[in-house]
Coordinates of C-alpha atoms in Angstrom, one line a residue:
M1 CA 25.6 -19.7 -30.1
T2 CA 25.3 -18.0 -27.0
D3 CA 26.0 -19.8 -23.8
A4 CA 22.2 -20.5 -21.7
L5 CA 21.6 -18.8 -19.7
P6 CA 21.6 -19.9 -15.4
S7 CA 18.8 -21.4 -14.0
P8 CA 16.5 -19.1 -12.0
D9 CA 16.2 -20.7 -8.2
Y10 CA 12.8 -20.8 -7.6
S11 CA 12.8 -21.4 -4.3
R12 CA 13.7 -18.4 -3.2
L13 CA 12.1 -16.3 -6.0
F14 CA 10.0 -14.5 -3.3
R15 CA 12.5 -14.6 -0.6
L16 CA 13.8 -11.8 1.0
D17 CA 17.5 -12.7 3.2
D18 CA 20.0 -9.2 3.5
R19 CA 17.9 -7.5 2.4
T20 CA 15.7 -4.8 4.8
V21 CA 12.6 -3.4 3.8
V22 CA 10.8 -0.1 4.8
V23 CA 7.4 -0.5 5.9
V24 CA 5.7 3.7 6.3
G25 CA 2.2 2.8 8.0
A26 CA 3.8 -0.9 10.1
G27 CA 1.8 0.1 13.3
G28 CA -1.5 -1.7 12.4
G29 CA -4.1 -3.2 9.4
I30 CA -2.8 -4.0 6.7
G31 CA 0.6 -2.4 7.2
R32 CA 0.9 -4.4 10.5
E33 CA 0.0 -7.8 8.0
A34 CA 2.2 -6.8 5.8
A35 CA 5.4 -6.1 7.7
Q36 CA 4.9 -9.5 8.9
A37 CA 5.0 -11.1 5.5
L38 CA 7.9 -9.0 4.6
A39 CA 9.6 -10.8 7.9
A40 CA 8.7 -14.0 7.1
Q41 CA 10.5 -14.3 3.9
G42 CA 13.9 -13.4 5.6
A43 CA 13.6 -9.1 5.3
H44 CA 15.2 -6.7 8.0
V45 CA 11.8 -5.2 8.5
V46 CA 12.3 -1.0 9.8
A47 CA 8.3 -1.2 11.0
A48 CA 7.8 3.6 10.5
D49 CA 4.7 4.6 12.0
R50 CA 3.8 8.7 13.3
A51 CA 2.2 5.9 15.8
S52 CA 6.2 5.1 18.0
E53 CA 4.8 2.2 20.5
Q54 CA 2.4 0.6 17.6
A55 CA 5.3 0.8 15.4
A56 CA 7.6 -1.4 18.2
A57 CA 4.4 -3.2 18.7
T58 CA 4.8 -4.8 15.0
T59 CA 8.2 -5.2 15.3
E60 CA 8.2 -6.9 18.2
L61 CA 5.7 -9.4 17.2
I62 CA 7.5 -10.3 14.6
R63 CA 11.1 -11.0 16.7
E64 CA 8.5 -13.2 18.5
R65 CA 8.4 -15.4 15.8
G66 CA 12.5 -15.3 15.6
G67 CA 12.5 -12.0 12.9
S68 CA 14.4 -9.0 12.6
A69 CA 12.6 -5.6 13.1
E70 CA 12.9 -2.1 13.7
A71 CA 10.6 0.4 15.0
F72 CA 11.2 3.6 13.2
E73 CA 9.2 6.8 14.1
I74 CA 8.4 9.6 11.0
D75 CA 4.7 11.7 10.3
V76 CA 5.6 11.7 6.5
L77 CA 3.6 14.8 6.6
D78 CA 7.0 16.4 7.5
D79 CA 8.9 16.5 4.4
G80 CA 12.3 16.7 6.4
A81 CA 11.6 13.4 8.6
V82 CA 10.7 11.7 5.1
E83 CA 14.6 13.0 3.5
D84 CA 15.7 11.6 6.9
A85 CA 14.2 8.9 6.5
A86 CA 15.5 8.1 3.1
E87 CA 18.8 9.8 4.2
R88 CA 18.6 6.7 6.6
F89 CA 17.8 4.0 4.3
G90 CA 18.5 4.7 1.9
D91 CA 20.1 1.7 0.8
A92 CA 17.5 -0.7 1.4
A93 CA 16.2 -2.9 -0.8
A94 CA 12.4 -1.7 -1.0
L95 CA 9.7 0.7 0.1
V96 CA 6.7 0.2 1.3
F97 CA 3.4 2.5 2.3
T98 CA 0.2 2.7 3.4
A99 CA -0.8 6.0 4.9
A100 CA -4.2 7.1 4.4
T101 CA -7.4 8.6 5.5
N102 CA -10.4 9.7 3.9
V103 CA -13.7 12.3 4.6
R104 CA -17.5 9.7 3.7
K105 CA -18.3 13.7 2.2
R106 CA -20.4 15.2 -0.4
M107 CA -18.3 17.1 -2.7
E108 CA -20.5 19.9 -2.1
D109 CA -20.7 19.2 1.5
Y110 CA -16.4 18.5 2.4
S111 CA -14.5 22.0 3.7
L112 CA -11.0 23.9 2.1
E113 CA -9.8 22.7 5.2
E114 CA -10.6 18.0 4.7
F115 CA -9.3 18.5 1.2
D116 CA -6.1 19.3 2.3
R117 CA -6.3 17.0 5.7
V118 CA -7.6 14.3 2.5
V119 CA -4.5 15.4 -0.2
N120 CA -2.2 16.5 1.7
L121 CA -1.9 13.1 3.5
N122 CA -2.7 10.4 0.2
L123 CA -1.0 12.4 -2.2
R124 CA 1.7 14.5 -0.8
S125 CA 3.1 12.8 1.3
S126 CA 2.7 9.9 -1.5
F127 CA 4.3 12.4 -4.1
Q128 CA 7.2 12.7 -0.9
L129 CA 7.6 9.5 0.2
I130 CA 7.8 7.9 -3.5
R131 CA 10.7 11.0 -4.9
T132 CA 12.5 10.9 -1.8
F133 CA 12.9 6.6 -2.0
G134 CA 13.0 6.6 -5.8
A135 CA 16.6 9.0 -6.0
R136 CA 18.4 7.3 -2.9
F137 CA 17.4 3.6 -5.0
A138 CA 18.6 4.7 -8.2
A139 CA 22.1 6.4 -7.0
N140 CA 22.8 2.5 -5.0
G141 CA 21.7 0.4 -8.5
G142 CA 17.9 -0.3 -7.7
G143 CA 14.8 -1.2 -5.2
S144 CA 11.2 -1.0 -4.5
I145 CA 8.0 1.4 -4.5
V146 CA 5.3 0.3 -3.1
G147 CA 2.0 1.4 -2.5
F148 CA -1.7 1.5 -1.9
A149 CA -4.0 2.9 -4.2
S150 CA -7.5 1.6 -3.9
I151 CA -10.4 0.5 -6.3
R152 CA -10.9 4.2 -5.9
A153 CA -8.7 4.6 -8.1
Q154 CA -10.7 3.0 -11.2
V155 CA -13.9 3.0 -9.1
V156 CA -16.7 5.9 -7.0
E157 CA -19.7 6.9 -4.9
P158 CA -20.9 9.8 -3.6
G159 CA -19.3 10.3 -0.8
Q160 CA -15.7 9.6 -2.3
G161 CA -14.9 12.1 -4.7
V162 CA -11.7 13.1 -3.1
Y163 CA -9.9 10.7 -1.5
A164 CA -11.5 8.8 -4.8
A165 CA -9.2 11.2 -6.9
T166 CA -6.0 10.8 -5.0
K167 CA -5.5 7.4 -5.3
A168 CA -6.5 7.5 -9.4
G169 CA -3.4 10.4 -8.8
L170 CA -1.3 8.0 -7.0
V171 CA -1.3 6.1 -9.7
Q172 CA -0.4 8.2 -11.8
L173 CA 3.2 9.4 -10.0
A174 CA 4.2 5.2 -9.8
K175 CA 3.3 5.0 -13.5
T176 CA 5.7 8.4 -13.8
A177 CA 8.1 7.2 -11.6
A178 CA 8.5 4.2 -12.9
A179 CA 9.2 5.5 -16.0
E180 CA 11.3 7.9 -14.4
Y181 CA 13.7 5.8 -12.7
G182 CA 13.5 2.6 -14.6
A183 CA 17.1 2.7 -16.0
Q184 CA 17.9 3.5 -13.4
G185 CA 17.1 -0.1 -11.5
V186 CA 13.6 1.0 -9.6
R187 CA 10.4 -0.7 -10.2
V188 CA 7.6 1.6 -8.9
N189 CA 3.9 -0.5 -8.4
V190 CA 0.9 0.6 -6.5
V191 CA -1.1 -2.0 -5.0
A192 CA -5.0 -1.5 -5.4
P193 CA -7.1 -2.9 -2.3
G194 CA -11.2 -3.1 -1.9
V195 CA -12.3 -3.1 0.8
V196 CA -10.7 -3.6 4.5
E197 CA -11.3 -4.4 7.6
T198 CA -9.1 -2.2 8.6
P199 CA -9.8 0.8 10.8
L200 CA -10.8 3.8 7.7
T201 CA -13.6 1.4 7.0
A202 CA -15.0 1.8 10.5
Q203 CA -17.8 3.6 10.4
I204 CA -18.9 1.5 7.1
K205 CA -18.3 -1.8 9.8
A206 CA -20.9 -0.5 11.9
N207 CA -23.6 0.2 9.5
D208 CA -24.7 -3.8 9.1
A209 CA -26.2 -2.9 5.5
W210 CA -23.5 -0.9 4.6
Y211 CA -21.2 -3.6 5.3
D212 CA -23.3 -6.5 3.7
A213 CA -23.7 -4.0 0.5
Y214 CA -20.5 -3.9 0.2
S215 CA -20.2 -7.8 1.2
Q216 CA -22.3 -8.6 -1.4
K217 CA -20.3 -6.5 -4.5
A218 CA -17.1 -8.7 -4.4
A219 CA -17.1 -11.5 -6.3
L220 CA -16.3 -13.7 -3.1
G221 CA -19.2 -12.0 -0.9
R222 CA -17.1 -10.7 1.5
W223 CA -14.7 -8.1 2.4
A224 CA -10.6 -8.9 2.8
R225 CA -9.6 -9.6 5.5
P226 CA -5.4 -6.8 6.3
D227 CA -3.6 -10.0 6.1
E228 CA -5.0 -11.0 2.6
L229 CA -3.5 -7.9 1.1
A230 CA 0.2 -9.5 2.2
G231 CA 0.9 -11.5 -0.5
A232 CA 1.1 -9.3 -2.8
V233 CA 3.3 -6.4 -0.3
V234 CA 6.0 -9.4 -0.8
Y235 CA 5.6 -10.3 -4.2
L236 CA 6.3 -6.3 -5.9
A237 CA 8.7 -6.0 -3.4
S238 CA 10.6 -9.4 -4.8
D239 CA 12.4 -11.1 -6.7
A240 CA 9.0 -13.1 -8.4
S241 CA 7.9 -8.9 -10.2
S242 CA 11.6 -8.6 -11.0
F243 CA 10.3 -7.8 -14.8
V244 CA 6.5 -5.1 -12.6
T245 CA 6.6 -1.8 -12.6
G246 CA 4.5 1.2 -13.3
S247 CA 1.7 -1.1 -12.5
T248 CA -1.7 -1.8 -9.9
L249 CA -2.3 -4.8 -8.9
T250 CA -5.7 -5.4 -7.7
V251 CA -6.7 -7.0 -4.9
D252 CA -10.8 -6.3 -4.1
G253 CA -12.5 -9.6 -4.1
G254 CA -13.1 -9.0 -7.2
W255 CA -15.4 -5.9 -7.3
T256 CA -13.8 -4.6 -10.0
A257 CA -14.7 -7.7 -12.4
I258 CA -18.9 -7.9 -11.9
D259 CA -21.2 -5.0 -13.6
G260 CA -23.4 -4.3 -10.4
R261 CA -25.5 -6.3 -8.3
F262 CA -28.1 -8.6 -9.9
T263 CA -27.8 -11.7 -11.4
P264 CA -29.7 -12.3 -14.9
P265 CA -31.7 -15.5 -14.9
A266 CA -29.6 -18.2 -16.6
S267 CA -32.0 -18.1 -20.5

């Protein structure tokens, strides 16, 4: 007869006490909210961002609420900087990265410079972050990597081709990394938001018809706030998701669950 398994302490399922979590893109938007949520669960947060002043502001917000944080300046387009960050924080428990950009143009109007700019930030830098931190986490016994994809990895519209391709590519990178690093205890997942009120969507918010159309598309009938993505990050960074890897956690208010915008009559 085998011994019974120990009973889990569910009260600590989402706790991150005595763990370090690196949040790249913590200077604002979803990254800032995620950093605060992780700190609220006990994590020491490395608020990493290219904008050092914004990273410092996030750190201050966390400390004001009694949390533990430090600011760290990083340009994810600089391969050496990414490698240095992985060397310095390779013993962290988790990495979260949110940095992305978009150029909303139809494919025939895209310049190759614009193509390179979107692909380099959204996909190439993600590749570098995943593999450098993945290797460090694997050498140190495991960890969690959380990237940010988008519903555009699954559904598209005119003017979103390059952005959508990078997000679909990130989903596949995460799956591959999950397979390659899984035996060493490294989990790799992505969060796929719908439309969120961030600087990246300011162009849409400024157009009332466009903004309202997006609100009506979601089952919940509205846009997401950045803080509404924080729970997904905490879940994927914590032991609550200890058997979750290679997955996409969709947080889109039901956008991808609905077939079109028309509600047919009941009978």
